[in-house]
XYZ file of N, CA and C in Angstrom:
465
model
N 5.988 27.726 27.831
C 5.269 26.511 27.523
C 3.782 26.702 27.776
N 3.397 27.151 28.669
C 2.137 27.587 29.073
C 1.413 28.539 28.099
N 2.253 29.346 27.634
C 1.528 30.256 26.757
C 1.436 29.618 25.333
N 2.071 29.022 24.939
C 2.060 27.949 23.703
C 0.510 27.306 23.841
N 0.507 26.492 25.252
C -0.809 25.886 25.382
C -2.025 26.325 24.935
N -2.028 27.956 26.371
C -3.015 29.109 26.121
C -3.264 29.395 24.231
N -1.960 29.474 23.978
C -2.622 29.896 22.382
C -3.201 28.720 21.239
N -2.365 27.676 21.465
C -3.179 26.895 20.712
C -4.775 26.218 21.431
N -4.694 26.185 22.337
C -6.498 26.116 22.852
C -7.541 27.256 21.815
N -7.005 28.286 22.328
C -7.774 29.663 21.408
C -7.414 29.391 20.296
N -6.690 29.467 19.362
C -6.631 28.621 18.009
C -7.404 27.701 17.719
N -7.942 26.997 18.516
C -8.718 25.504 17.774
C -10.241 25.943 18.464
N -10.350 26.678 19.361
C -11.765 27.261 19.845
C -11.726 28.142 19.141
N -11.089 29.147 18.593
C -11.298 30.112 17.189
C -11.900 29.537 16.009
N -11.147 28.700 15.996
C -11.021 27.537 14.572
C -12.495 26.938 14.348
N -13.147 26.546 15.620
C -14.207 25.532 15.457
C -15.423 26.628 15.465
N -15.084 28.018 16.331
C -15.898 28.556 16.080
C -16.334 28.947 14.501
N -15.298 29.384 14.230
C -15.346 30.026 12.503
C -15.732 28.756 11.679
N -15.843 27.452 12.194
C -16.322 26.240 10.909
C -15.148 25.868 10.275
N -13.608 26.382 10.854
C -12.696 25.551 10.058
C -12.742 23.969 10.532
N -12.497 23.405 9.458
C -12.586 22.226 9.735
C -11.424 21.377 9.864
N -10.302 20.764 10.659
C -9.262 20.316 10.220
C -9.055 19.104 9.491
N -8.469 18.679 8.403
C -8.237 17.898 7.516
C -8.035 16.523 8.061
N -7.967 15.916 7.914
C -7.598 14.578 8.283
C -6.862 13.395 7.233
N -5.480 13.058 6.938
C -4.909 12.570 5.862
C -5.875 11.085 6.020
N -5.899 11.048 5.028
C -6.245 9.705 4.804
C -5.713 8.235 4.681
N -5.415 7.476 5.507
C -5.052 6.118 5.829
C -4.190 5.600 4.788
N -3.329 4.959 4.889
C -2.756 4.102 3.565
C -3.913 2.973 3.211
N -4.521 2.359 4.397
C -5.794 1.603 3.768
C -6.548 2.155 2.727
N -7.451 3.268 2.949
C -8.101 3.963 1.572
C -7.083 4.060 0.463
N -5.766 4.417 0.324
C -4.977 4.385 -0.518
C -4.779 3.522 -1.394
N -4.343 1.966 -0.831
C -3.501 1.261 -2.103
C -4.722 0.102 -1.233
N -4.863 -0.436 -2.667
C -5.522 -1.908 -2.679
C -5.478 -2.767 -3.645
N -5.363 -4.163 -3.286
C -4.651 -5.103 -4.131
C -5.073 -6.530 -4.499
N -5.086 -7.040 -5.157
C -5.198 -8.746 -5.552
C -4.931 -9.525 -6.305
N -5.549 -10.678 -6.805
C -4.348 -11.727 -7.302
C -5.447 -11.856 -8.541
N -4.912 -12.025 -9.615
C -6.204 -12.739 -10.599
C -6.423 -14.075 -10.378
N -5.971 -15.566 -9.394
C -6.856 -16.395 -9.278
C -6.483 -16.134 -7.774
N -7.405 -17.264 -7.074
C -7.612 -17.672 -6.109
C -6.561 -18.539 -5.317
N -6.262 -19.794 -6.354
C -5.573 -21.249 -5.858
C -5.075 -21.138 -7.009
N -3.551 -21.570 -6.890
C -2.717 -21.656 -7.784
C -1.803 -23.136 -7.496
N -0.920 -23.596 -8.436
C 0.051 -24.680 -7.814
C 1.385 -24.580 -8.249
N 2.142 -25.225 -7.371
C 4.074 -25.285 -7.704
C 3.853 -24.757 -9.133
N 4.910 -23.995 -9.611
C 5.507 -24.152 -11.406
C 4.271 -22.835 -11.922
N 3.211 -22.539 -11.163
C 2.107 -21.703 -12.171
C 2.556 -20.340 -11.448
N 2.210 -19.434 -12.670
C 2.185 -17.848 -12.325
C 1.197 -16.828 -12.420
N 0.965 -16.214 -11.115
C -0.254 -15.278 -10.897
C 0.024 -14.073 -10.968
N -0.673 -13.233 -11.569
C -0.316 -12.223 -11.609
C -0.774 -10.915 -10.377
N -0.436 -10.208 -9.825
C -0.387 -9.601 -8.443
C -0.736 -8.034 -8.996
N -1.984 -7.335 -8.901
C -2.099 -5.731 -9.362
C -2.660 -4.941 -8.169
N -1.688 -4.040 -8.084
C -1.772 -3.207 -7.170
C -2.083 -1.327 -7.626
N -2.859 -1.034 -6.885
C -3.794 0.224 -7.144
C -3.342 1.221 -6.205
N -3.313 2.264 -6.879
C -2.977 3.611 -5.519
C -3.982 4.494 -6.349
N -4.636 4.781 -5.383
C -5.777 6.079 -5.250
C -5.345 7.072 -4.117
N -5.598 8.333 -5.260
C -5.166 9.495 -4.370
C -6.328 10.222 -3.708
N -5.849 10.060 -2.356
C -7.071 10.868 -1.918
C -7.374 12.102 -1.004
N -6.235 12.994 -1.882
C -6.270 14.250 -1.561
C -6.965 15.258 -2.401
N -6.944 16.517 -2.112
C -7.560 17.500 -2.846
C -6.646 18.336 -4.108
N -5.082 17.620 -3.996
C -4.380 18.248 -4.756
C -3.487 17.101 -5.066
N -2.512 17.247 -6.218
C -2.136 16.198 -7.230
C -0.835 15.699 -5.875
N -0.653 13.978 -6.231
C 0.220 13.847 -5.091
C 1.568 13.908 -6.009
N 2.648 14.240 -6.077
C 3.744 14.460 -6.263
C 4.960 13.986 -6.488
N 4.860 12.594 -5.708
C 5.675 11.624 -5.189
C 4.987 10.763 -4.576
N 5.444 9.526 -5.298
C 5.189 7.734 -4.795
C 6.445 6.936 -4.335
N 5.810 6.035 -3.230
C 6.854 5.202 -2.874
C 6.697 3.714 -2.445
N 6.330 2.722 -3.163
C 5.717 1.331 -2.647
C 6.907 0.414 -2.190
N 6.349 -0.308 -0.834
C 7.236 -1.436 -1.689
C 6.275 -3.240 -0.919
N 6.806 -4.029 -2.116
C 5.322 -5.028 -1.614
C 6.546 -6.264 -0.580
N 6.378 -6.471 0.399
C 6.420 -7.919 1.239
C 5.588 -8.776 1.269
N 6.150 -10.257 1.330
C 5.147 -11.290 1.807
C 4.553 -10.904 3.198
N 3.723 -11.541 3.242
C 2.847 -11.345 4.662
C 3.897 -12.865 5.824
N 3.141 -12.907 6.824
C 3.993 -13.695 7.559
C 3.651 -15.252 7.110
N 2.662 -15.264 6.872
C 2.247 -16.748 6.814
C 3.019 -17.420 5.137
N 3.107 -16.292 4.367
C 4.253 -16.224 3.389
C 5.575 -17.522 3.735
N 5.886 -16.352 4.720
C 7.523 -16.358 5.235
C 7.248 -17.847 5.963
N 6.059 -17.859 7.137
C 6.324 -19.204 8.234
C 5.952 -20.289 7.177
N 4.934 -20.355 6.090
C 4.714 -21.581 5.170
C 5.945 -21.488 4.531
N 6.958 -21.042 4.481
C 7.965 -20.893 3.719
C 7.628 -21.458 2.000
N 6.797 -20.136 1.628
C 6.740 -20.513 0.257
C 7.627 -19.823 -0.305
N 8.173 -20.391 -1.577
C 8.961 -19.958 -2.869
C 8.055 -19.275 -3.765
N 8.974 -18.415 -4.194
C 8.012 -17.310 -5.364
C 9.271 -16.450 -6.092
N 9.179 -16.412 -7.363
C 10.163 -15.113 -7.695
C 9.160 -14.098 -8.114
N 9.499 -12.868 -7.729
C 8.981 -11.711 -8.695
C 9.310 -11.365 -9.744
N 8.167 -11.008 -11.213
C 8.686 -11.009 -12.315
C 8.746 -9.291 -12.393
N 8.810 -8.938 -14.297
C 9.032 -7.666 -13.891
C 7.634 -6.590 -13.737
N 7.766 -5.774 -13.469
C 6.266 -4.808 -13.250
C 6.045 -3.755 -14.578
N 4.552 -3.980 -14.225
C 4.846 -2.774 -15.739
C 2.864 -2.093 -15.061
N 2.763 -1.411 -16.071
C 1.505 -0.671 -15.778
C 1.831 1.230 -15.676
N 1.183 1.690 -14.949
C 1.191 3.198 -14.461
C 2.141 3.469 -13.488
N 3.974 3.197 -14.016
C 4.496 3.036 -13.015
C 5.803 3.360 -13.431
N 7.102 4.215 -12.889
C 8.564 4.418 -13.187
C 9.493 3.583 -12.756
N 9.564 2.336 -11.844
C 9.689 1.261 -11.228
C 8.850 0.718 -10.615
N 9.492 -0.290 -10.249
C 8.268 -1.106 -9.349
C 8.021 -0.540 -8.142
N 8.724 0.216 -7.116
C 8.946 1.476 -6.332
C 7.757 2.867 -6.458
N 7.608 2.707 -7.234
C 6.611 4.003 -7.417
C 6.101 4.498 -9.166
N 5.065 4.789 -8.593
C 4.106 5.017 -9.150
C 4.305 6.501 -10.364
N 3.979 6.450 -11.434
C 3.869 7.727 -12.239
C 3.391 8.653 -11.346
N 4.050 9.644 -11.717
C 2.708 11.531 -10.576
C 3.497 11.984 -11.563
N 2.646 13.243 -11.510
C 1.413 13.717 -10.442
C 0.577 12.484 -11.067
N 0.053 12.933 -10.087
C -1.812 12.158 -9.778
C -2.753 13.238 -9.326
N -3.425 13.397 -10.139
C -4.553 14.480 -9.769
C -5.580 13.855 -8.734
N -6.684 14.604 -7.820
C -7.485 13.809 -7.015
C -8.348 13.436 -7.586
N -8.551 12.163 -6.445
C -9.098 10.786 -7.217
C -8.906 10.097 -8.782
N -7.661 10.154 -9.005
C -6.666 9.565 -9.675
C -6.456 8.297 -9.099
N -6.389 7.403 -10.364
C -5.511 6.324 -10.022
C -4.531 5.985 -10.494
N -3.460 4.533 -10.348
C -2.161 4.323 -10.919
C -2.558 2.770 -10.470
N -2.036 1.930 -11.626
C -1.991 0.980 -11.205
C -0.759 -0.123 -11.943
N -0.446 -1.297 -11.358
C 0.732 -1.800 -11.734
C 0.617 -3.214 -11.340
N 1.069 -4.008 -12.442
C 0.590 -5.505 -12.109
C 2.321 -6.147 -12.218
N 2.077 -7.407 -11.691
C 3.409 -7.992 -11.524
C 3.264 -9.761 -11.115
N 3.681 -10.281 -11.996
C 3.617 -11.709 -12.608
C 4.201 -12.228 -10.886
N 3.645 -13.175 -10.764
C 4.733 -13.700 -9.498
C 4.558 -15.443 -9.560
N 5.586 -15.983 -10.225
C 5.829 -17.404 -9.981
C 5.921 -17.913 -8.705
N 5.221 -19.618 -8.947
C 5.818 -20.216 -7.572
C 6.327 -21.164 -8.020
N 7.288 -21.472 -7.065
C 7.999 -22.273 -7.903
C 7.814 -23.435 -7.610
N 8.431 -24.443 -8.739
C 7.882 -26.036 -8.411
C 8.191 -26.857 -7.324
N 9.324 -26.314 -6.548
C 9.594 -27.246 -5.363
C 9.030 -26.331 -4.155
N 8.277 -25.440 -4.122
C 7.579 -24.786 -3.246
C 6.264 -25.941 -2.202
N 6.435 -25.531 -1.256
C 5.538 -26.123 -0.684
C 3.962 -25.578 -0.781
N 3.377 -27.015 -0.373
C 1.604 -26.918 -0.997
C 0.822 -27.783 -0.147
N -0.155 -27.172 -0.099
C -1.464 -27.922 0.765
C -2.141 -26.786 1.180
N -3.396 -26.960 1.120
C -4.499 -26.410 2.172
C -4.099 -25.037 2.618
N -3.474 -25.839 3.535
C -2.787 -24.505 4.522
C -1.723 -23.380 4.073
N -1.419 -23.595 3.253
C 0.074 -22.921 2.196
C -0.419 -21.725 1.195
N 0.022 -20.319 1.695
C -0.294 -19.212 0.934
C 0.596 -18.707 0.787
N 0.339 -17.582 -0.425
C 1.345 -16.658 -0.860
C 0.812 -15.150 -0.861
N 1.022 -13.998 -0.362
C 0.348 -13.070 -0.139
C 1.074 -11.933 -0.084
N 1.149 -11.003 0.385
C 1.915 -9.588 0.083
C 1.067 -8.366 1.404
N 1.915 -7.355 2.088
C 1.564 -6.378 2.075
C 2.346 -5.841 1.922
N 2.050 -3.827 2.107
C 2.723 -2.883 1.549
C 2.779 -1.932 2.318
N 4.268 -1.559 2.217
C 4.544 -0.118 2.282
C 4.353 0.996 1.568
N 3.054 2.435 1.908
C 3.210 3.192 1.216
C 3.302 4.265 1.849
N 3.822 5.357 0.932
C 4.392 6.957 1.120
C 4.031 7.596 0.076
N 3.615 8.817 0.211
C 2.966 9.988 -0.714
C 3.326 10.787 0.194
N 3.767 12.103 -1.239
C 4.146 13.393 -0.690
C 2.896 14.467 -1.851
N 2.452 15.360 -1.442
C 1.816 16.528 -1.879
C 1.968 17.677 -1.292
N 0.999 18.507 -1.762
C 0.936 19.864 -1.099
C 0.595 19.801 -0.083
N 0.004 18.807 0.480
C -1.048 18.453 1.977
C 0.049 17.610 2.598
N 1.042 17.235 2.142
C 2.006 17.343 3.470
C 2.659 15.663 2.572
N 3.340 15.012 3.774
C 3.583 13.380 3.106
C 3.125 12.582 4.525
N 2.987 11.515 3.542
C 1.930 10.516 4.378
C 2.254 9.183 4.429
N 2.527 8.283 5.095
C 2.863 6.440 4.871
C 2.264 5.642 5.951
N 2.281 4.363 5.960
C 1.492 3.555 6.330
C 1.770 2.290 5.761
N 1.715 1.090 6.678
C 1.554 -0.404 6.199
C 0.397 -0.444 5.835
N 0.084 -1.448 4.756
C -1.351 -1.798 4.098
C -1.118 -3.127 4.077
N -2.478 -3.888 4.479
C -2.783 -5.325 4.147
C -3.055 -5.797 2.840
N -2.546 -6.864 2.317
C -3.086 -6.864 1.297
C -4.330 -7.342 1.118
N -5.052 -7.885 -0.224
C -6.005 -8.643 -0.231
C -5.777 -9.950 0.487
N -6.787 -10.826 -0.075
C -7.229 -12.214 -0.412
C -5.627 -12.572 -0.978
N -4.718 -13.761 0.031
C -3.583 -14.443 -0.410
C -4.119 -15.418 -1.821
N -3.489 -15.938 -2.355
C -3.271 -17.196 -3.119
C -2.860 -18.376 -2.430
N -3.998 -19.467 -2.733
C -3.858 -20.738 -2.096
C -3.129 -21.199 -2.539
N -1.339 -21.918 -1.932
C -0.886 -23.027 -3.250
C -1.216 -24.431 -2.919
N -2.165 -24.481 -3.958
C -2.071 -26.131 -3.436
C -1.213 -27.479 -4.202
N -1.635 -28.486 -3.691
C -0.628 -29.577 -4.610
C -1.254 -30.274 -5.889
């Protein structure tokens, strides 16, 4: 165990001497980002929800894996919503077309009704975050992401 230590110390004092630099994956935040085309919506109307994945590696990513949840205030306003179907740069709503070359994008929009006996006021949103996963040559990577700016429902 000790000698494991000893060698990776000299490994990374080798390393820094020579100017390697070690990589650092990049966040699911820089990755996927998202929003609503309006703002305030009401019972019975449908917004549409587009979500973006940017790759931000140095080599094509390989494999996609999304998947979108309401946020909590979703769930505790207990709003109603169905999801419609998805379409865009995408093999399901699950993931994304690849490869993706770097700094590539993919993107995929998705209708989302609320429905008319949904609750409304002020305080009453509808919102989403996400689970994402990417696999490449630089290894695989996931992360929760926030979404944007919710949708107000009002009455």
């Amino acid at each position: 165990m000790l000698v494991r230590r000893i060698l990776f110390v000299l490994s990374v004092v080798t390393a820094t001497m020579l100017g390697v630099v070690f990589a650092v994956p990049a966040m699911a935040e820089d990755v996927i980002t998202s929003s609503f085309d309006k703002q305030v919506a009401h019972p019975g109307e449908t917004v549409t929800l587009t979500v973006t994945f940017k790759n931000p590696e140095t080599v094509d990513v390989t494999f996609t894996y999304l998947t979108v949840n309401p946020t909590y205030d979703t769930t505790t306003d207990k709003t109603k919503y169905t999801m419609g179907a998805c379409a865009g740069d995408i093999t399901s709503c699950n993931y994304f077309t690849t490869p993706i070359p770097p700094g590539g994008t993919r993107t995929m929009t998705q209708p989302v009704t609320i429905a008319a006996d949904s609750p409304c006021g002020q305080n009453i949103n509808l919102g989403f975050y996400f689970y994402s996963y990417r696999e490449s040559a630089a290894g695989s990577f996931d992360g929760i992401v926030g979404g944007g700016a919710p949708v107000t429902v009002q009455c």
